[in-house]
CSV table of C-alpha atoms and ligand atoms in Angstrom, one decimal:
chain,number,residue,atom,x,y,z
A,295,MET,CA,-105.9,-30.1,-70.1
A,296,LYS,CA,-109.0,-28.7,-70.6
A,297,LEU,CA,-109.4,-25.7,-72.4
A,298,ALA,CA,-112.3,-23.7,-72.7
A,299,ILE,CA,-112.2,-21.4,-75.9
A,300,LEU,CA,-114.0,-17.8,-75.6
A,301,PRO,CA,-113.3,-16.4,-79.7
A,302,GLY,CA,-115.6,-13.5,-78.7
A,303,ASP,CA,-116.2,-11.2,-81.4
A,304,GLY,CA,-114.9,-9.0,-84.2
A,305,ILE,CA,-111.6,-10.4,-85.3
A,306,GLY,CA,-111.6,-12.8,-82.1
A,307,PRO,CA,-112.7,-16.0,-83.6
A,308,GLU,CA,-110.2,-15.2,-86.5
A,309,ILE,CA,-107.4,-15.0,-84.1
A,310,VAL,CA,-108.6,-18.0,-82.2
A,311,ALA,CA,-109.0,-20.3,-84.7
A,312,GLN,CA,-105.1,-19.4,-86.0
A,313,ALA,CA,-104.3,-20.1,-82.0
A,314,VAL,CA,-106.8,-23.6,-82.1
A,315,LYS,CA,-104.3,-25.1,-85.0
A,316,VAL,CA,-101.3,-24.3,-82.8
A,317,LEU,CA,-103.5,-26.9,-80.3
A,318,ASP,CA,-104.3,-29.4,-83.3
A,319,VAL,CA,-100.8,-29.7,-83.7
A,320,LEU,CA,-100.1,-30.4,-79.9
A,321,ARG,CA,-102.8,-32.8,-80.2
A,322,GLY,CA,-101.8,-34.4,-83.1
A,323,ASP,CA,-97.9,-35.0,-81.1
A,324,GLY,CA,-100.2,-37.0,-78.6
A,325,MET,CA,-101.1,-34.2,-76.4
A,326,ALA,CA,-104.0,-34.7,-74.4
A,327,ILE,CA,-106.2,-31.3,-75.1
A,328,GLU,CA,-109.5,-31.2,-74.3
A,329,MET,CA,-111.3,-28.2,-76.0
A,330,GLU,CA,-114.9,-26.9,-75.9
A,331,HIS,CA,-116.2,-23.2,-77.6
A,332,ALA,CA,-118.8,-21.1,-75.9
A,333,PRO,CA,-119.6,-17.4,-76.9
A,334,ILE,CA,-118.5,-13.9,-74.7
A,335,GLY,CA,-119.1,-10.7,-74.8
A,336,GLY,CA,-121.5,-9.7,-78.3
A,337,ALA,CA,-121.7,-13.3,-79.1
A,338,GLY,CA,-123.1,-14.0,-75.3
A,339,TYR,CA,-125.6,-11.4,-75.8
A,340,ASP,CA,-126.4,-12.5,-79.2
A,341,ALA,CA,-126.9,-16.4,-78.4
A,342,ALA,CA,-128.2,-16.0,-74.5
A,343,GLY,CA,-128.7,-12.5,-74.0
A,344,ASP,CA,-126.0,-11.8,-71.4
A,345,PRO,CA,-122.3,-11.1,-72.5
A,346,LEU,CA,-121.2,-13.7,-70.0
A,347,PRO,CA,-123.9,-16.5,-70.3
A,348,GLU,CA,-124.4,-18.9,-67.3
A,349,ALA,CA,-123.0,-21.7,-69.2
A,350,THR,CA,-119.7,-19.9,-70.4
A,351,LEU,CA,-118.6,-19.2,-67.0
A,352,ARG,CA,-119.7,-22.7,-65.8
A,353,LEU,CA,-117.7,-24.1,-68.6
A,354,ALA,CA,-114.3,-21.5,-67.5
A,355,ARG,CA,-114.6,-22.3,-64.1
A,356,GLU,CA,-114.4,-26.5,-65.0
A,357,ALA,CA,-111.4,-25.5,-67.5
A,358,ASP,CA,-108.1,-25.8,-66.5
A,359,ALA,CA,-107.3,-22.5,-68.5
A,360,VAL,CA,-109.6,-20.3,-70.4
A,361,LEU,CA,-108.0,-19.1,-74.1
A,362,LEU,CA,-110.0,-15.8,-75.0
A,363,GLY,CA,-110.3,-13.6,-78.2
A,364,ALA,CA,-111.8,-10.1,-78.0
A,365,VAL,CA,-114.9,-8.7,-76.8
A,366,GLY,CA,-116.7,-5.8,-78.5
A,367,GLY,CA,-118.5,-3.9,-81.5
A,368,PRO,CA,-120.2,-0.7,-83.0
A,369,GLN,CA,-123.5,-2.6,-82.7
A,370,TYR,CA,-123.3,-3.5,-79.3
A,371,ASP,CA,-122.3,0.0,-78.3
A,372,ALA,CA,-125.8,1.4,-77.5
A,373,LEU,CA,-126.8,-1.1,-75.0
A,374,ASP,CA,-127.4,-0.6,-71.6
A,375,ARG,CA,-124.1,-1.0,-69.7
A,376,PRO,CA,-124.5,-4.4,-67.8
A,377,LEU,CA,-125.7,-5.9,-71.4
A,378,ARG,CA,-122.8,-4.6,-73.2
A,379,PRO,CA,-119.3,-7.1,-74.6
A,380,GLU,CA,-116.6,-5.5,-72.4
A,381,ARG,CA,-118.9,-6.0,-69.3
A,382,GLY,CA,-118.7,-10.1,-70.0
A,383,LEU,CA,-114.9,-9.5,-70.0
A,384,LEU,CA,-114.9,-7.8,-66.4
A,385,ARG,CA,-117.4,-10.2,-65.1
A,386,ILE,CA,-115.0,-13.3,-66.1
A,387,ARG,CA,-111.7,-11.5,-65.1
A,388,LYS,CA,-113.7,-11.0,-61.4
A,389,ALA,CA,-115.6,-14.2,-61.1
A,390,LEU,CA,-112.4,-16.3,-62.0
A,391,ASN,CA,-110.4,-14.1,-59.2
A,392,LEU,CA,-108.0,-13.3,-62.1
A,393,PHE,CA,-106.3,-10.7,-60.3
A,394,ALA,CA,-102.8,-10.8,-62.3
A,395,ASN,CA,-102.4,-9.7,-65.5
A,396,LEU,CA,-99.1,-10.4,-67.0
A,397,ARG,CA,-98.6,-8.2,-70.2
A,398,PRO,CA,-95.2,-8.7,-71.8
A,399,ALA,CA,-93.6,-6.5,-74.4
A,400,LEU,CA,-90.9,-7.7,-76.3
A,401,LEU,CA,-89.5,-6.7,-79.0
A,402,TYR,CA,-88.7,-9.2,-81.8
A,403,PRO,CA,-85.7,-8.1,-83.6
A,404,GLU,CA,-86.4,-7.4,-87.0
A,405,LEU,CA,-89.5,-5.8,-86.5
A,406,ALA,CA,-88.0,-3.0,-83.9
A,407,SER,CA,-88.6,-0.5,-88.0
A,408,ALA,CA,-92.4,-1.7,-87.3
A,409,SER,CA,-92.1,0.8,-84.2
A,410,SER,CA,-93.1,4.0,-83.9
A,411,LEU,CA,-89.9,4.6,-82.1
A,412,LYS,CA,-86.0,4.5,-83.6
A,413,PRO,CA,-85.1,1.4,-83.7
A,414,GLU,CA,-81.9,2.2,-81.2
A,415,VAL,CA,-84.5,2.9,-78.5
A,416,VAL,CA,-86.8,-0.1,-78.7
A,417,ALA,CA,-83.8,-2.9,-79.9
A,418,GLY,CA,-83.3,-5.5,-77.2
A,419,LEU,CA,-86.7,-4.5,-75.4
A,420,ASP,CA,-88.1,-7.0,-72.6
A,421,ILE,CA,-90.0,-5.6,-70.3
A,422,MET,CA,-92.8,-7.1,-68.1
A,423,ILE,CA,-95.9,-5.3,-67.0
A,424,VAL,CA,-98.0,-6.5,-64.2
A,425,ARG,CA,-101.8,-5.2,-64.5
A,426,GLU,CA,-103.7,-5.6,-61.2
A,427,LEU,CA,-107.1,-6.8,-63.1
A,428,THR,CA,-110.0,-7.0,-60.8
A,429,GLY,CA,-109.9,-3.6,-58.3
A,430,ASP,CA,-109.5,0.1,-58.9
A,431,VAL,CA,-111.7,2.4,-60.5
A,432,TYR,CA,-112.9,-0.5,-62.7
A,433,PHE,CA,-115.1,-2.0,-60.0
A,434,GLY,CA,-114.7,0.7,-57.0
A,435,GLN,CA,-117.9,1.9,-55.8
A,436,PRO,CA,-120.5,3.6,-56.1
A,437,ARG,CA,-120.3,4.4,-59.5
A,438,GLY,CA,-122.7,5.9,-62.3
A,439,ILE,CA,-124.4,8.5,-63.5
A,440,GLU,CA,-127.2,10.7,-62.1
A,441,LEU,CA,-128.8,14.1,-61.2
A,442,ARG,CA,-127.3,16.5,-59.1
A,443,ASN,CA,-128.1,20.2,-58.9
A,444,GLY,CA,-130.5,19.9,-62.0
A,445,GLU,CA,-127.0,18.9,-63.6
A,446,ARG,CA,-126.1,15.1,-64.5
A,447,VAL,CA,-122.5,14.0,-62.7
A,448,GLY,CA,-120.9,10.6,-63.6
A,449,PHE,CA,-118.8,9.0,-60.9
A,450,ASN,CA,-116.4,6.4,-59.8
A,451,THR,CA,-114.4,4.9,-57.4
A,452,MET,CA,-111.1,4.2,-57.5
A,453,LEU,CA,-110.5,1.4,-53.9
A,454,TYR,CA,-107.8,-0.6,-53.3
A,455,THR,CA,-108.1,-2.9,-50.0
A,456,GLU,CA,-104.3,-3.3,-48.7
A,457,SER,CA,-104.6,-7.5,-49.1
A,458,GLU,CA,-105.2,-7.0,-53.0
A,459,VAL,CA,-102.1,-4.7,-53.1
A,460,ARG,CA,-100.1,-7.6,-51.0
A,461,ARG,CA,-101.0,-10.1,-53.4
A,462,VAL,CA,-100.3,-8.8,-57.1
A,463,ALA,CA,-97.4,-7.3,-55.4
A,464,HIS,CA,-95.9,-10.8,-54.4
A,465,VAL,CA,-97.0,-11.8,-58.0
A,466,ALA,CA,-95.1,-9.2,-59.0
A,467,PHE,CA,-91.9,-9.4,-56.9
A,468,ASP,CA,-91.6,-13.2,-58.1
A,469,ILE,CA,-91.8,-12.5,-61.5
A,470,ALA,CA,-89.0,-9.8,-60.7
A,471,MET,CA,-87.1,-12.6,-59.2
A,472,LYS,CA,-87.1,-14.3,-62.0
A,473,ARG,CA,-86.2,-11.7,-64.4
A,474,GLY,CA,-83.7,-8.9,-63.9
A,475,ARG,CA,-84.7,-7.8,-59.6
A,476,ARG,CA,-85.8,-4.9,-60.7
A,477,LEU,CA,-89.4,-3.7,-60.0
A,478,CYS,CA,-90.9,-0.3,-60.8
A,479,SER,CA,-94.2,0.0,-58.9
A,480,VAL,CA,-96.3,3.1,-60.9
A,481,GLU,CA,-99.0,5.3,-59.3
A,482,LYS,CA,-100.2,8.6,-59.0
A,483,ALA,CA,-99.1,8.9,-55.0
A,484,ASN,CA,-98.8,12.7,-55.1
A,485,VAL,CA,-102.3,13.2,-56.2
A,486,LEU,CA,-104.3,10.3,-54.9
A,487,GLU,CA,-104.6,8.9,-51.6
A,488,CYS,CA,-105.6,5.2,-53.1
A,489,SER,CA,-102.1,5.8,-54.7
A,490,GLU,CA,-100.4,6.5,-51.3
A,491,LEU,CA,-102.1,3.0,-50.2
A,492,TRP,CA,-100.4,1.3,-53.0
A,493,LYS,CA,-96.9,2.6,-52.4
A,494,ALA,CA,-97.0,2.0,-48.9
A,495,VAL,CA,-98.2,-1.7,-49.3
A,496,MET,CA,-95.1,-2.1,-52.2
A,497,ILE,CA,-92.3,-0.9,-49.5
A,498,GLU,CA,-94.1,-3.1,-46.9
A,499,VAL,CA,-93.9,-6.4,-49.1
A,500,ALA,CA,-90.5,-5.5,-50.6
A,501,ARG,CA,-89.1,-6.4,-46.7
A,502,ASP,CA,-90.1,-9.8,-47.9
A,503,TYR,CA,-87.6,-9.4,-51.4
A,504,PRO,CA,-84.1,-8.2,-50.5
A,505,GLU,CA,-82.8,-9.2,-53.9
A,506,VAL,CA,-85.1,-7.2,-55.8
A,507,GLU,CA,-84.7,-3.1,-56.1
A,508,LEU,CA,-88.1,-1.5,-56.1
A,509,THR,CA,-88.5,1.8,-57.1
A,510,HIS,CA,-91.5,4.5,-58.0
A,511,MET,CA,-93.1,6.4,-60.4
A,512,TYR,CA,-95.8,8.9,-60.9
A,513,VAL,CA,-98.0,7.6,-64.0
A,514,ASP,CA,-97.4,10.3,-65.8
A,515,ASN,CA,-94.0,10.4,-65.8
A,516,ALA,CA,-93.9,6.4,-66.6
A,517,ALA,CA,-95.7,7.4,-69.5
A,518,MET,CA,-93.0,9.6,-70.7
A,519,GLN,CA,-90.2,7.3,-69.6
A,520,LEU,CA,-92.1,4.4,-71.5
A,521,VAL,CA,-91.9,6.1,-75.2
A,522,ARG,CA,-88.2,8.0,-74.0
A,523,ALA,CA,-86.2,5.4,-73.1
A,524,PRO,CA,-88.3,2.0,-73.0
A,525,LYS,CA,-85.1,0.0,-71.9
A,526,GLN,CA,-84.7,1.7,-68.2
A,527,PHE,CA,-87.9,-0.9,-67.2
A,528,ASP,CA,-87.4,-4.9,-66.4
A,529,THR,CA,-90.8,-5.5,-64.6
A,530,ILE,CA,-93.7,-2.7,-63.6
A,531,VAL,CA,-96.6,-3.0,-61.9
A,532,THR,CA,-99.6,-1.4,-61.2
A,533,GLY,CA,-102.8,-0.7,-60.8
A,534,ASN,CA,-106.1,-1.7,-63.4
A,535,ILE,CA,-106.5,1.8,-65.2
A,536,PHE,CA,-102.7,2.8,-65.3
A,537,GLY,CA,-101.9,-0.7,-66.6
A,538,ASP,CA,-104.9,-0.6,-68.9
A,539,ILE,CA,-103.3,2.5,-70.2
A,540,LEU,CA,-99.4,1.8,-70.0
A,541,SER,CA,-99.7,-1.7,-71.7
A,542,ASP,CA,-101.5,0.1,-74.5
A,543,ALA,CA,-98.9,2.6,-75.0
A,544,ALA,CA,-96.0,-0.3,-74.1
A,545,SER,CA,-97.3,-2.1,-77.0
A,546,MET,CA,-96.6,0.2,-79.5
A,547,LEU,CA,-93.0,-0.3,-78.3
A,548,SER,CA,-92.9,-4.1,-79.7
A,549,GLY,CA,-94.1,-2.6,-83.4
A,550,SER,CA,-97.9,-3.9,-83.1
A,551,ILE,CA,-100.6,-4.1,-80.5
A,552,GLY,CA,-101.3,-7.2,-82.5
A,553,MET,CA,-97.7,-9.1,-81.2
A,554,LEU,CA,-98.6,-8.7,-77.4
A,555,PRO,CA,-100.0,-11.6,-75.5
A,556,SER,CA,-101.1,-11.2,-72.0
A,557,ALA,CA,-102.1,-13.9,-68.8
A,558,SER,CA,-104.5,-13.4,-66.2
A,559,LEU,CA,-103.5,-15.3,-63.1
A,560,ASP,CA,-105.7,-16.6,-60.1
A,561,GLU,CA,-103.7,-17.6,-56.7
A,562,HIS,CA,-103.4,-21.0,-57.9
A,563,GLY,CA,-102.3,-20.2,-61.6
A,564,LYS,CA,-105.1,-21.1,-63.0
A,565,GLY,CA,-105.4,-18.5,-66.0
A,566,MET,CA,-107.1,-16.7,-68.9
A,567,TYR,CA,-105.7,-16.2,-71.7
A,568,GLU,CA,-105.8,-13.1,-74.2
A,569,PRO,CA,-104.4,-11.1,-76.7
A,570,ILE,CA,-104.2,-7.1,-75.0
A,571,HIS,CA,-105.8,-5.6,-78.5
A,572,GLY,CA,-109.0,-5.5,-78.9
A,573,SER,CA,-111.7,-6.8,-81.6
A,574,ALA,CA,-111.0,-4.5,-84.3
A,575,PRO,CA,-113.8,-4.2,-86.0
A,576,ASP,CA,-113.5,-2.2,-89.0
A,577,ILE,CA,-110.8,-5.0,-90.0
A,578,ALA,CA,-113.0,-8.4,-88.5
A,579,GLY,CA,-114.3,-11.3,-90.8
A,580,ARG,CA,-111.3,-10.2,-93.6
A,581,ASP,CA,-109.0,-12.2,-92.8
A,582,LEU,CA,-106.2,-9.2,-92.3
A,583,ALA,CA,-105.7,-9.7,-88.7
A,584,ASN,CA,-102.3,-10.5,-86.2
A,585,PRO,CA,-103.0,-14.3,-84.6
A,586,LEU,CA,-99.6,-13.9,-83.0
A,587,ALA,CA,-100.6,-11.9,-79.9
A,588,THR,CA,-103.2,-14.7,-79.4
A,589,ILE,CA,-100.8,-17.5,-80.5
A,590,LEU,CA,-98.3,-16.1,-78.0
A,591,SER,CA,-100.9,-16.2,-75.6
A,592,LEU,CA,-101.3,-20.0,-75.4
A,593,ALA,CA,-97.4,-20.3,-75.0
A,594,MET,CA,-98.1,-18.5,-71.8
A,595,MET,CA,-101.0,-20.5,-70.9
A,596,PHE,CA,-97.7,-23.6,-71.6
A,597,LYS,CA,-95.6,-21.7,-69.1
A,598,TYR,CA,-98.0,-20.5,-66.2
A,599,THR,CA,-100.7,-22.5,-66.3
A,600,PHE,CA,-99.2,-26.4,-67.2
A,601,GLY,CA,-95.3,-25.0,-66.2
A,602,ASP,CA,-94.7,-27.0,-69.4
A,603,GLU,CA,-91.7,-24.6,-70.5
A,604,ALA,CA,-90.7,-26.7,-73.4
A,605,THR,CA,-93.4,-26.7,-75.3
A,606,ALA,CA,-94.2,-22.9,-74.7
A,607,ALA,CA,-90.9,-22.1,-76.2
A,608,ARG,CA,-92.3,-24.5,-78.7
A,609,ILE,CA,-94.6,-21.9,-79.5
A,610,GLU,CA,-92.4,-18.8,-79.2
A,611,ASN,CA,-89.4,-20.2,-81.3
A,612,ALA,CA,-92.2,-20.9,-84.4
A,613,VAL,CA,-93.4,-17.3,-83.8
A,614,LYS,CA,-89.9,-16.8,-84.1
A,615,ARG,CA,-89.3,-18.6,-86.6
A,616,VAL,CA,-92.2,-17.0,-89.1
A,617,ILE,CA,-90.6,-13.5,-88.2
A,618,ALA,CA,-87.3,-14.2,-89.1
A,619,GLN,CA,-88.8,-15.5,-92.8
A,620,GLY,CA,-90.1,-12.4,-93.2
A,621,TYR,CA,-94.3,-13.1,-93.0
A,622,ARG,CA,-96.0,-10.4,-91.7
A,623,THR,CA,-99.4,-9.4,-91.3
A,624,GLY,CA,-100.4,-6.1,-92.3
A,625,ASP,CA,-99.7,-4.2,-89.2
A,626,ILE,CA,-96.2,-5.2,-88.9
A,627,TRP,CA,-95.3,-5.7,-92.8
A,628,THR,CA,-92.7,-3.2,-94.3
A,629,GLU,CA,-90.9,-2.9,-97.3
A,630,GLY,CA,-89.0,-6.1,-98.8
A,631,THR,CA,-91.0,-8.3,-96.3
A,632,THR,CA,-93.8,-10.9,-97.1
A,633,ARG,CA,-97.2,-10.1,-96.2
A,634,VAL,CA,-99.5,-12.6,-95.2
A,635,SER,CA,-103.2,-12.8,-94.3
A,636,CYS,CA,-104.5,-14.2,-90.7
A,637,SER,CA,-104.7,-18.0,-91.6
A,638,GLY,CA,-101.7,-17.6,-93.8
A,639,MET,CA,-99.7,-16.4,-90.9
A,640,GLY,CA,-101.5,-19.6,-88.5
A,641,ASP,CA,-100.4,-21.7,-91.2
A,642,ALA,CA,-97.0,-20.3,-91.4
A,643,VAL,CA,-96.7,-20.9,-87.3
A,644,VAL,CA,-97.5,-24.3,-87.4
A,645,ALA,CA,-95.3,-25.1,-90.7
A,646,ALA,CA,-92.4,-23.5,-88.4
A,647,MET,CA,-93.5,-25.8,-85.4
B,41,LIG,C1,-108.0,-4.5,-71.8
B,41,LIG,C2,-109.0,-3.9,-72.5
B,41,LIG,C3,-110.3,-4.3,-71.0
B,41,LIG,C4,-109.8,-3.2,-70.5
B,41,LIG,C5,-111.5,-3.5,-72.2
B,41,LIG,C6,-111.8,-4.0,-73.4
B,41,LIG,C7,-112.9,-3.8,-71.0
B,41,LIG,O1,-108.7,-2.9,-72.9
B,41,LIG,O2,-107.9,-5.9,-71.8
B,41,LIG,O3,-107.0,-3.7,-72.0
B,41,LIG,O4,-109.8,-2.3,-69.9
B,41,LIG,O5,-109.3,-4.1,-69.3
B,42,LIG,MG1,-106.9,-1.6,-72.7
């Protein structure tokens, strides 16, 4: 297994280092894992003047899977847009054709009190959000800021081709088949033509999956339902921008955004794995961050790219065990539990393995 390890910025290097400890355990047990590190985001800009250096992209292309930390930081916010860390992330997603972004929101029972919602609202929560990742207003042309009639105008284009919708629909239906066989497609078809097409294609694809119950929901209602009664959802499929927003909201149901992993997959199951949270510059370098989303992203890697459910389960069970043992980083700490550092949490997971 050849892995490209891209720590990125802010807390990225700290959390990725904990995941690498987990990989080292697996290597020690005889698994043939090769890792190579490369800079991306602000680190890429610092090293090579480009948030996605050519050598990093080449490494990612040659690898079987990519593990990414996080990108971005205030020191890069004034750079020209193409040089900003976020652009490096968007470019690697696009270059590797990682159109299907899987973001599970799962509540560990012991963390119910860390959620901002009432425990009974979130207990037993298990949602899978499938976010389209290489289209939509994130990539649509034209885009820009220009002068019109003496004032600045900012514009972007929300655009989906039917083939883009169809391929992510298939991924979502396949996942729903393996879960509760209920798929909710989220859009804004009452206002947007782009969403009207999205919905129509979803209905077409649904014919191939008679066992899956397809429902439709407007994104504003979905945002409300996610915090009102989140357990009504099984699998959600939605576009890039709606998925970006809804997955952050969903993360809070699980207690902390520091708990949520993600997989970004291409047509062949090659993937990039990253926590859904950002680079948290405010706590970077202080050994405070929660590495569990990154470690759980590794579990997704074994499951989705390597088809190794046993190793995925081993990592997930180790995480469950440290949670059950009461270890908590600051973001999920509550009275009566044991506060640990980022590296302390990594060590606890290694010990549990
Ligand atoms: C995410 C992030 C990214 C996105 C940013 C960092 C570009 O918010 O992965 O959800 O908007 O996709
Ligand atoms: Mg986001």
